[in-house]
Tab-separated table of C-alpha atoms in Angstrom:
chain	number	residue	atom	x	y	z
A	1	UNK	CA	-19.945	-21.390	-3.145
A	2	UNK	CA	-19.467	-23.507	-6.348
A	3	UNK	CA	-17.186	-20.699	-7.327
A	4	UNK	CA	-15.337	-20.810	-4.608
A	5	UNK	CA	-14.575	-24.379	-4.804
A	6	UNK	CA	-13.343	-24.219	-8.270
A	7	UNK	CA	-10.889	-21.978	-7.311
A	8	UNK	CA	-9.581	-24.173	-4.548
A	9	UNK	CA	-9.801	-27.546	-6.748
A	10	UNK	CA	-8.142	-26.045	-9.556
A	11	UNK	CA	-5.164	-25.664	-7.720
A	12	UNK	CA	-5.301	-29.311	-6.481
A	13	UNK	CA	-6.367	-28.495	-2.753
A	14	UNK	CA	-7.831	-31.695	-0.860
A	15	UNK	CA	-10.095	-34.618	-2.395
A	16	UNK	CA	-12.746	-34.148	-0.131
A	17	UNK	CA	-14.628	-30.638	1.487
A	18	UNK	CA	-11.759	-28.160	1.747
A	19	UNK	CA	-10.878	-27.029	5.390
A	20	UNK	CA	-11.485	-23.549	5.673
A	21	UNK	CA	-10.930	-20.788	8.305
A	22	UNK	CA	-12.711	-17.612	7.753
A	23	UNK	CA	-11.458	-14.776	8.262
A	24	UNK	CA	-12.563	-10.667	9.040
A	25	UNK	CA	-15.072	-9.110	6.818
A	26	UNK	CA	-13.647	-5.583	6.263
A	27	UNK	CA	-15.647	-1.913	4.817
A	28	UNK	CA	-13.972	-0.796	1.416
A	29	UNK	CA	-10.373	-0.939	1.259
A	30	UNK	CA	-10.207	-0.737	4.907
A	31	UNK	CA	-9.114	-3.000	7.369
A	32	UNK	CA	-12.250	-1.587	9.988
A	33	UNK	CA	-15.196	-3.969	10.913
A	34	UNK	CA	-18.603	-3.157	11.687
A	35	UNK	CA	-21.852	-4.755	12.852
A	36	UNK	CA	-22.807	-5.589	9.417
A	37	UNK	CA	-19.301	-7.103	8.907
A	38	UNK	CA	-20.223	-9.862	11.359
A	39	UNK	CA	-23.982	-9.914	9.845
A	40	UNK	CA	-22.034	-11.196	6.433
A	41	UNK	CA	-19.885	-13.486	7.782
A	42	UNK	CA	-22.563	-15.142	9.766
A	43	UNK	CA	-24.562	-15.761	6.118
A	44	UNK	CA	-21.231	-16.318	4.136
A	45	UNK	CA	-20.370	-19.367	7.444
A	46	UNK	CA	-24.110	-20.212	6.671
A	47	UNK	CA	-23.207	-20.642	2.917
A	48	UNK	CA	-20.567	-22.629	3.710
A	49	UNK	CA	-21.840	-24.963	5.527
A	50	UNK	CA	-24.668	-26.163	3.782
A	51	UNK	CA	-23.112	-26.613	0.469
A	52	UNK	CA	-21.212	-29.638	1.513
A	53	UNK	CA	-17.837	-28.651	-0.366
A	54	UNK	CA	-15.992	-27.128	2.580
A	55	UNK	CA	-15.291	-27.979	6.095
A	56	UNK	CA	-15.463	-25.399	8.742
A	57	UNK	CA	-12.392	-25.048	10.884
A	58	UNK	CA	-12.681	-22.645	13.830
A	59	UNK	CA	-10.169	-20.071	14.148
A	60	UNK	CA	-7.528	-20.925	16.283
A	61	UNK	CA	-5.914	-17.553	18.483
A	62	UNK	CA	-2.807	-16.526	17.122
A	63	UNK	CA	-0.512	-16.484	20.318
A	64	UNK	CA	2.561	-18.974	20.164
A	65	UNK	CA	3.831	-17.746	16.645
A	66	UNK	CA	7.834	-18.513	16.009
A	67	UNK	CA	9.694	-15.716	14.679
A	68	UNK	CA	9.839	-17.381	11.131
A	69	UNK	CA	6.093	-16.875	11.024
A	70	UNK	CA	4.267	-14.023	9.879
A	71	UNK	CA	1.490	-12.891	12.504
A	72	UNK	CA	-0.388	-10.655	9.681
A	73	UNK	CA	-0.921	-13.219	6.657
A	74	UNK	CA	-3.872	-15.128	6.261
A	75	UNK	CA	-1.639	-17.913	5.826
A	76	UNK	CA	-0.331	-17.859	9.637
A	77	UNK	CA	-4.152	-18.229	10.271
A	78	UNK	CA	-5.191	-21.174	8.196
A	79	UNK	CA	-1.875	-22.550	9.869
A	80	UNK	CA	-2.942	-21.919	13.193
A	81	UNK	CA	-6.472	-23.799	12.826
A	82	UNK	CA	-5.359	-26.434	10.328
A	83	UNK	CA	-7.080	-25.162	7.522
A	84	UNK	CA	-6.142	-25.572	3.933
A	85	UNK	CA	-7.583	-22.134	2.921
A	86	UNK	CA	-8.657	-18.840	4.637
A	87	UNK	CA	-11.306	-16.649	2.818
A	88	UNK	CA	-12.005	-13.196	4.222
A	89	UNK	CA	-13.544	-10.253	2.558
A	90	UNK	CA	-13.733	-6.409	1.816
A	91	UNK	CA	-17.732	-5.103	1.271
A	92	UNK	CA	-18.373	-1.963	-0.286
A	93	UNK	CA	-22.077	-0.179	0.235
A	94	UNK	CA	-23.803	0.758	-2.840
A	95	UNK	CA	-27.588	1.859	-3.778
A	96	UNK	CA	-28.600	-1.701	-4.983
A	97	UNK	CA	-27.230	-3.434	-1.514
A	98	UNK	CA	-23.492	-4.527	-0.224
A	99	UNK	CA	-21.413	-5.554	-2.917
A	100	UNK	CA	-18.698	-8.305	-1.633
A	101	UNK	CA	-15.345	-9.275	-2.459
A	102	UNK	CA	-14.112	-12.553	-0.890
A	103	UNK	CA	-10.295	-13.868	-1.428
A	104	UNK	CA	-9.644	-17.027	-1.205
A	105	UNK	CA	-5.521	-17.588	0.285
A	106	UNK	CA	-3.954	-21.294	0.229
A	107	UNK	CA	-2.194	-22.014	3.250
A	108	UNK	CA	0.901	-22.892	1.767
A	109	UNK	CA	2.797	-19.930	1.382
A	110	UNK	CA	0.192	-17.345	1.667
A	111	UNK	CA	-1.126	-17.869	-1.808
A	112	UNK	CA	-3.823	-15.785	-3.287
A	113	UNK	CA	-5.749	-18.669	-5.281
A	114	UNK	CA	-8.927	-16.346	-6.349
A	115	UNK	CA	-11.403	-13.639	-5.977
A	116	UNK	CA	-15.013	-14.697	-5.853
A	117	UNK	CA	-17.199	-11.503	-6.012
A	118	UNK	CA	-21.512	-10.914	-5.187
A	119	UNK	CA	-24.303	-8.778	-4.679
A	120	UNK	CA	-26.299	-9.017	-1.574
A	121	UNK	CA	-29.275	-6.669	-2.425
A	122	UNK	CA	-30.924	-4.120	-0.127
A	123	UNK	CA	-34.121	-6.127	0.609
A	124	UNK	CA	-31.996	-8.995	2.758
A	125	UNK	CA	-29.569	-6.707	5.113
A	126	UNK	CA	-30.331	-5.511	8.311
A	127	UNK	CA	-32.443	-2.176	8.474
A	128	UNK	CA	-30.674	-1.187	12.226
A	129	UNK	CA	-27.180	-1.703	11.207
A	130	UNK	CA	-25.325	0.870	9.189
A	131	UNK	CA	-22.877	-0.198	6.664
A	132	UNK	CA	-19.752	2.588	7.471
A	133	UNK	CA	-17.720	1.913	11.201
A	134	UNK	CA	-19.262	4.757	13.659
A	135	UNK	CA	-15.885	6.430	13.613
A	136	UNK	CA	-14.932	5.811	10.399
A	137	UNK	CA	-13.634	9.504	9.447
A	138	UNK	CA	-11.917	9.383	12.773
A	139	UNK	CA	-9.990	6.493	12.189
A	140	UNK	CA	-8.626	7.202	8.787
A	141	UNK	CA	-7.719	10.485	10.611
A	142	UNK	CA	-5.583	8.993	13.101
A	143	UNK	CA	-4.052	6.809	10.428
A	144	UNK	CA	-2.898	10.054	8.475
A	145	UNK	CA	-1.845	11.397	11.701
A	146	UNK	CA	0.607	8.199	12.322
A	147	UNK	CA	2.004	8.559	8.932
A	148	UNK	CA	3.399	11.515	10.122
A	149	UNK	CA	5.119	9.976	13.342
A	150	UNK	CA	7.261	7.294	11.769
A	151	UNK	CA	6.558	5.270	8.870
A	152	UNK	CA	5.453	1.691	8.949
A	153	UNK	CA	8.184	-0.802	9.349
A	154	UNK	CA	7.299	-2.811	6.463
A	155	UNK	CA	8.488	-0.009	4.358
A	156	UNK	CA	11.750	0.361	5.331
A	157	UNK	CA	13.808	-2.284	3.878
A	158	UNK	CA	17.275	-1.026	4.355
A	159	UNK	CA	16.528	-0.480	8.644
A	160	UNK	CA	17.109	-4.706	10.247
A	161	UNK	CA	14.731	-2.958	13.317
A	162	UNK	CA	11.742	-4.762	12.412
A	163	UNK	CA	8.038	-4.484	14.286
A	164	UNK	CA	5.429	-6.276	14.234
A	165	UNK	CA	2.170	-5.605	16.191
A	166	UNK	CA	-0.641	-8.166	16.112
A	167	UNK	CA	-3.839	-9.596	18.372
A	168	UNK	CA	-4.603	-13.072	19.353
A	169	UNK	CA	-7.622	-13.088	16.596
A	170	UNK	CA	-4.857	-11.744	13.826
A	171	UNK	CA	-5.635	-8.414	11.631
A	172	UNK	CA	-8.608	-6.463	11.329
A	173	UNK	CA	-10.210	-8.837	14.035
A	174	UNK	CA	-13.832	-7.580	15.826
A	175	UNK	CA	-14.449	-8.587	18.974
A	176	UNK	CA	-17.625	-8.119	20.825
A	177	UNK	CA	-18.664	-6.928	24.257
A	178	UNK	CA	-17.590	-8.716	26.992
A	179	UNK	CA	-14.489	-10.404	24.896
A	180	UNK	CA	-11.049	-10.200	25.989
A	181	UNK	CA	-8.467	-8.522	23.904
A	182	UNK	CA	-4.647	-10.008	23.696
A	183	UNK	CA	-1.929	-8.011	22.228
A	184	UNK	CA	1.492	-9.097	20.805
A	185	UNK	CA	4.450	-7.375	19.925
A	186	UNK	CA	7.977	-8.056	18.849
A	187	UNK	CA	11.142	-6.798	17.802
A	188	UNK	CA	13.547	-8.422	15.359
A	189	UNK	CA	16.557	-6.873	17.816
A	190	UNK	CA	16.542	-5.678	21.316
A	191	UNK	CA	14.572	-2.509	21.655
A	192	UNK	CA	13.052	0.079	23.229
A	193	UNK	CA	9.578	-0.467	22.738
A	194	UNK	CA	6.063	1.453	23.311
A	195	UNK	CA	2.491	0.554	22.620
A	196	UNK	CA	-0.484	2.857	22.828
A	197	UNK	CA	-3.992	1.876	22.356
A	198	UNK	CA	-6.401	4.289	20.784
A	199	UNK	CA	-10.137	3.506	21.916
A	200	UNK	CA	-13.204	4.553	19.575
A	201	UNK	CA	-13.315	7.486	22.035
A	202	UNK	CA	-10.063	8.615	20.166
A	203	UNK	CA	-8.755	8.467	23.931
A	204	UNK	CA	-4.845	7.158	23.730
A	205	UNK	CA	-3.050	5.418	26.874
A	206	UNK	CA	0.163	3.829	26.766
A	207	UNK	CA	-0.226	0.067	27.943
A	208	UNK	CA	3.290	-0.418	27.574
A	209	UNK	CA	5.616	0.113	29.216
A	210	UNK	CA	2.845	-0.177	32.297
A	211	UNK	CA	2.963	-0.235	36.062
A	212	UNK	CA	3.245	-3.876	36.340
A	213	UNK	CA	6.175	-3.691	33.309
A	214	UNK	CA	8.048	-0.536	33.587
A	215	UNK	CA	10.968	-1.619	31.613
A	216	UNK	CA	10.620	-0.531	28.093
A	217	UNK	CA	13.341	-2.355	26.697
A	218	UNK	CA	12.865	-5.679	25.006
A	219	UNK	CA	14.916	-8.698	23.760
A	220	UNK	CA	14.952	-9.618	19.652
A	221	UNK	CA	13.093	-11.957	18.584
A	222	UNK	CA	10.821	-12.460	21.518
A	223	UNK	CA	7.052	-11.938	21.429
A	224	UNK	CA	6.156	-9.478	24.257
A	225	UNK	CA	2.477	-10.877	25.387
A	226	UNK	CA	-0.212	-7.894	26.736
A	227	UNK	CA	-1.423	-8.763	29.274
A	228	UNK	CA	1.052	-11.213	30.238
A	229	UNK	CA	-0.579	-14.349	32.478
A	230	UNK	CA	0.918	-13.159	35.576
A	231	UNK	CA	-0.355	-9.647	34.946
A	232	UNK	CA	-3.121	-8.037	37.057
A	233	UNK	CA	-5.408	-6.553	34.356
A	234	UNK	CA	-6.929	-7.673	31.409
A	235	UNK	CA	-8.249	-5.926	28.203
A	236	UNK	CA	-11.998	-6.446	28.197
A	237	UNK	CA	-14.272	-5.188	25.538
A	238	UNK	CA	-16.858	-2.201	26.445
A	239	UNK	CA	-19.021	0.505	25.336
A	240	UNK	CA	-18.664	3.255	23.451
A	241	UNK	CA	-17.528	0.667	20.281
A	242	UNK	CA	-16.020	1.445	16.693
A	243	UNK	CA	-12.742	0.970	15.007
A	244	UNK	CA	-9.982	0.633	17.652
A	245	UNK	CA	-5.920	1.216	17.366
A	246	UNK	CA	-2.538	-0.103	18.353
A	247	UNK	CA	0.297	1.651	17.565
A	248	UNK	CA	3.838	0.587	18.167
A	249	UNK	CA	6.985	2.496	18.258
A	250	UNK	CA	10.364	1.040	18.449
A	251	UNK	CA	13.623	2.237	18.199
A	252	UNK	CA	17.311	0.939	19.480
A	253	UNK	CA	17.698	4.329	21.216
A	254	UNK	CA	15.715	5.382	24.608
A	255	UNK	CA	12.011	6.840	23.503
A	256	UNK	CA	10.936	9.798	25.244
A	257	UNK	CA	7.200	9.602	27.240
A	258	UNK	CA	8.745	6.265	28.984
A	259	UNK	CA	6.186	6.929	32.199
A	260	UNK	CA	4.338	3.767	33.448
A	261	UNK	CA	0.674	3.980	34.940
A	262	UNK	CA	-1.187	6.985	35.673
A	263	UNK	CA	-3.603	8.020	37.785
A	264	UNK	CA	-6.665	6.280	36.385
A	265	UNK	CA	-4.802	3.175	36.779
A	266	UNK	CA	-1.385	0.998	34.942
A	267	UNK	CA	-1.995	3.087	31.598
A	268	UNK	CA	-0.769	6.657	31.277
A	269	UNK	CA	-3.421	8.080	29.170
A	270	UNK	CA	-1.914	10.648	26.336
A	271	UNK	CA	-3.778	14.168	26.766
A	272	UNK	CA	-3.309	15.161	23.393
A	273	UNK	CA	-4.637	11.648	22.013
A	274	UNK	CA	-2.748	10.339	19.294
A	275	UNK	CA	-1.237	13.270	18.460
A	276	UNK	CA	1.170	13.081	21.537
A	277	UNK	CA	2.986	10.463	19.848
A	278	UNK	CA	4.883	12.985	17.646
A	279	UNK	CA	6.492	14.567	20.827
A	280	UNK	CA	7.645	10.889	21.704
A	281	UNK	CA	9.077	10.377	17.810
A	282	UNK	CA	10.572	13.775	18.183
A	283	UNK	CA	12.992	12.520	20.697
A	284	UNK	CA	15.257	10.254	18.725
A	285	UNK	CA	16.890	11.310	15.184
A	286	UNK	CA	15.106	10.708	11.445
A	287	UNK	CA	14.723	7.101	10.463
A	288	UNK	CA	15.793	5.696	14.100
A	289	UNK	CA	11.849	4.890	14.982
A	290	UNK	CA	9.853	1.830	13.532
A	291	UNK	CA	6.339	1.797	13.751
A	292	UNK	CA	3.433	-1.006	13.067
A	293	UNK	CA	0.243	-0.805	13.893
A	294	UNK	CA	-2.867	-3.180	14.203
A	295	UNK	CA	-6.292	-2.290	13.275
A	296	UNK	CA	-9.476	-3.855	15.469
A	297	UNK	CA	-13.328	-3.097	16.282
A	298	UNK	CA	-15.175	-3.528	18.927
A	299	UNK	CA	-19.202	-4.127	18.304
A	300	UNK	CA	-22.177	-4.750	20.895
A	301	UNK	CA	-23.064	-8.030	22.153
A	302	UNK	CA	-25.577	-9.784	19.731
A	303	UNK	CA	-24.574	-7.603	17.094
C-alpha cells in the first residue's frame, strides 16, 4: 500500500488519503473475471482501507456518459465516482501462489501513474476456487472467431463510423447472481445497429434490435440504453456462470439477420452461436461493418 501511495504522491495527487475507485481484477492478459478475481479485490479493498492513505470511493454505474467521454477508460470511472485514482489489476497463477499486477490511472486524462506488483502465496487463497474462468478456452475462441467478422472499431482510423459497446459497471465488470446487467451502445453517426449477447453457455441471441425495439437504426451520437426504463424485461444474472460477451455490429448500410424476438421470448437466439454473425457481416461490402465488443462474468452469489 505504501507503494502505491508513492506513486500517487509523487505526481502531486491530494494532501490527504487519495480517493480511490477500484476497479476489475482480470486473469492474465485477459479482460475475464473469476471467483478468485473478486476473492483479491475483497483483500486488496481490505488493504486499502486499513492503511489510512486512501479513501474508498464506491463505484459509481457508468450510464449518463456525454459523447466526449470515453465509456472504456479507467479514467471515465474515477470520474464517475469522484475519485482521484482508479487501480485495477491483471493476476497471473503460478506454482508459488497468484502473482498480481495492479495499475494505478490518475483521473485526469487517463494517466497511467504506476505499476505496483506482489505475490500472494498458495497457503492464503481459497482451496474451492480455481484461478482460470470456467470457459476460459471458449471465450478466447469466440474472440478469434469475431476477429474474423469485422474488426474492432478502434482499429480503423480512416472509417468516422465509430462503436462503442459498454455496461453500467464499465469493462471487464463481474457481476454476481441475482444482479442486473445494463448495456450501452452508441454510434458516432446514424446507424444500423445490432447487439448479440453470448452467455457462458456459448448460446448467442440478438437483444437488439428486440420485440419491444424492432427498429435497428439509430441516431449519432446517442447512447442506446438495454433495457431501456420503459422496457418490459430486464437482464438478470443466473446460472450456468463464466466469461460472458457483447458484440456489436454497425454499419451505415441495412445488416442482414434484422429479425426481432423469437420464440423463447424478445431475443432471437442465433442457432449457429456466434458463428452466425459472419452470415450477418457477409451482407454488406468489406470495411462497411464496425464492431466493439464488451467483455463481462458472471460468478455465484457469495462467491
Amino acid at each position: 500500500m505504501t507503494e502505491l501511495a508513492q506513486v500517487t504522491r509523487a505526481q502531486g495527487i491530494g494532501q490527504g488519503p487519495v480517493k480511490v475507485v477500484l476497479g476489475e481484477i482480470s486473469y492474465r492478459d485477459t479482460e475475464f473475471g473469476s471467483p478468485l478475481s473478486v476473492f483479491i479485490k475483497e483483500r486488496l479493498r481490505e488493504q486499502l482501507s486499513r492503511s489510512g492513505l486512501f479513501a474508498l470511493v464506491e463505484a459509481s454505474r457508468l450510464r449518463g456518459l456525454s459523447i466526449e467521454e470515453r465509456p472504456k477508460a479507467g479514467a471515465a470511472l474515477a470520474a464517475a465516482s469522484g475519485a482521484d485514482v482508479v487501480i485495477s489489476g491483471n493476476y497471473w497463477d503460478t506454482p508459488a501462489g497468484v502473482e498480481l499486477f495492479v495499475p494505478v490511472r490518475q483521473r485526469q486524462g487517463d494517466i497511467l501513474l504506476g505499476v505496483s506488483r506482489a505475490l500472494l502465496p498458495a497457503s492464503l487463497l481459497p482451496r474451492d476456487i480455481v484461478a482460470a474462468p470456467p470457459n476460459l478456452e471458449r471465450a478466447r475462441e469466440n474472440e478469434r472467431i469475431e476477429d474474423r467478422i469485422a474488426p474492432l472499431s478502434g482499429t480503423q482510423p480512416a472509417n468516422p463510423l465509430k462503436l462503442e459497446v459498454w455496461t453500467d459497471r464499465g469493462r471487464g465488470a463481474i457481476y454476481a447472481e441475482g444482479e442486473e446487467v445494463v448495456v450501452m451502445v452508441r454510434a458516432s453517426q446514424d446507424a444500423y445497429l445490432r447487439l448479440y449477447y453470448t452467455d457462458a453457455t456459448n448460446q448467442t441471441y440478438q437483444v437488439f434490435p428486440n420485440q419491444y425495439r424492432p427498429d435497428g437504426r439509430v441516431r449519432g451520437g446517442m447512447v442506446v440504453t438495454i433495457p431501456a426504463p420503459e422496457d418490459r424485461f430486464a437482464f438478470r444474472v443466473k446460472a450456468p456462470f463464466g466469461v460472458e460477451s457483447l458484440t456489436a455490429l454497425a454499419s451505415r448500410k441495412p445488416l442482414g439477420g434484422a429479425e426481432a424476438g423469437g420464440a423463447a421470448g424478445p431475443f432471437r437466439q442465433l442457432p449457429q452461436g456466434i458463428r452466425g454473425l459472419e452470415v450477418v457481416s457477409s451482407s454488406a461490402g468489406e470495411g462497411e461493418i464496425v464492431r466493439d465488443r464488451a467483455v463481462l462474468t458472471t460468478i455465484p452469489r457469495g462467491r
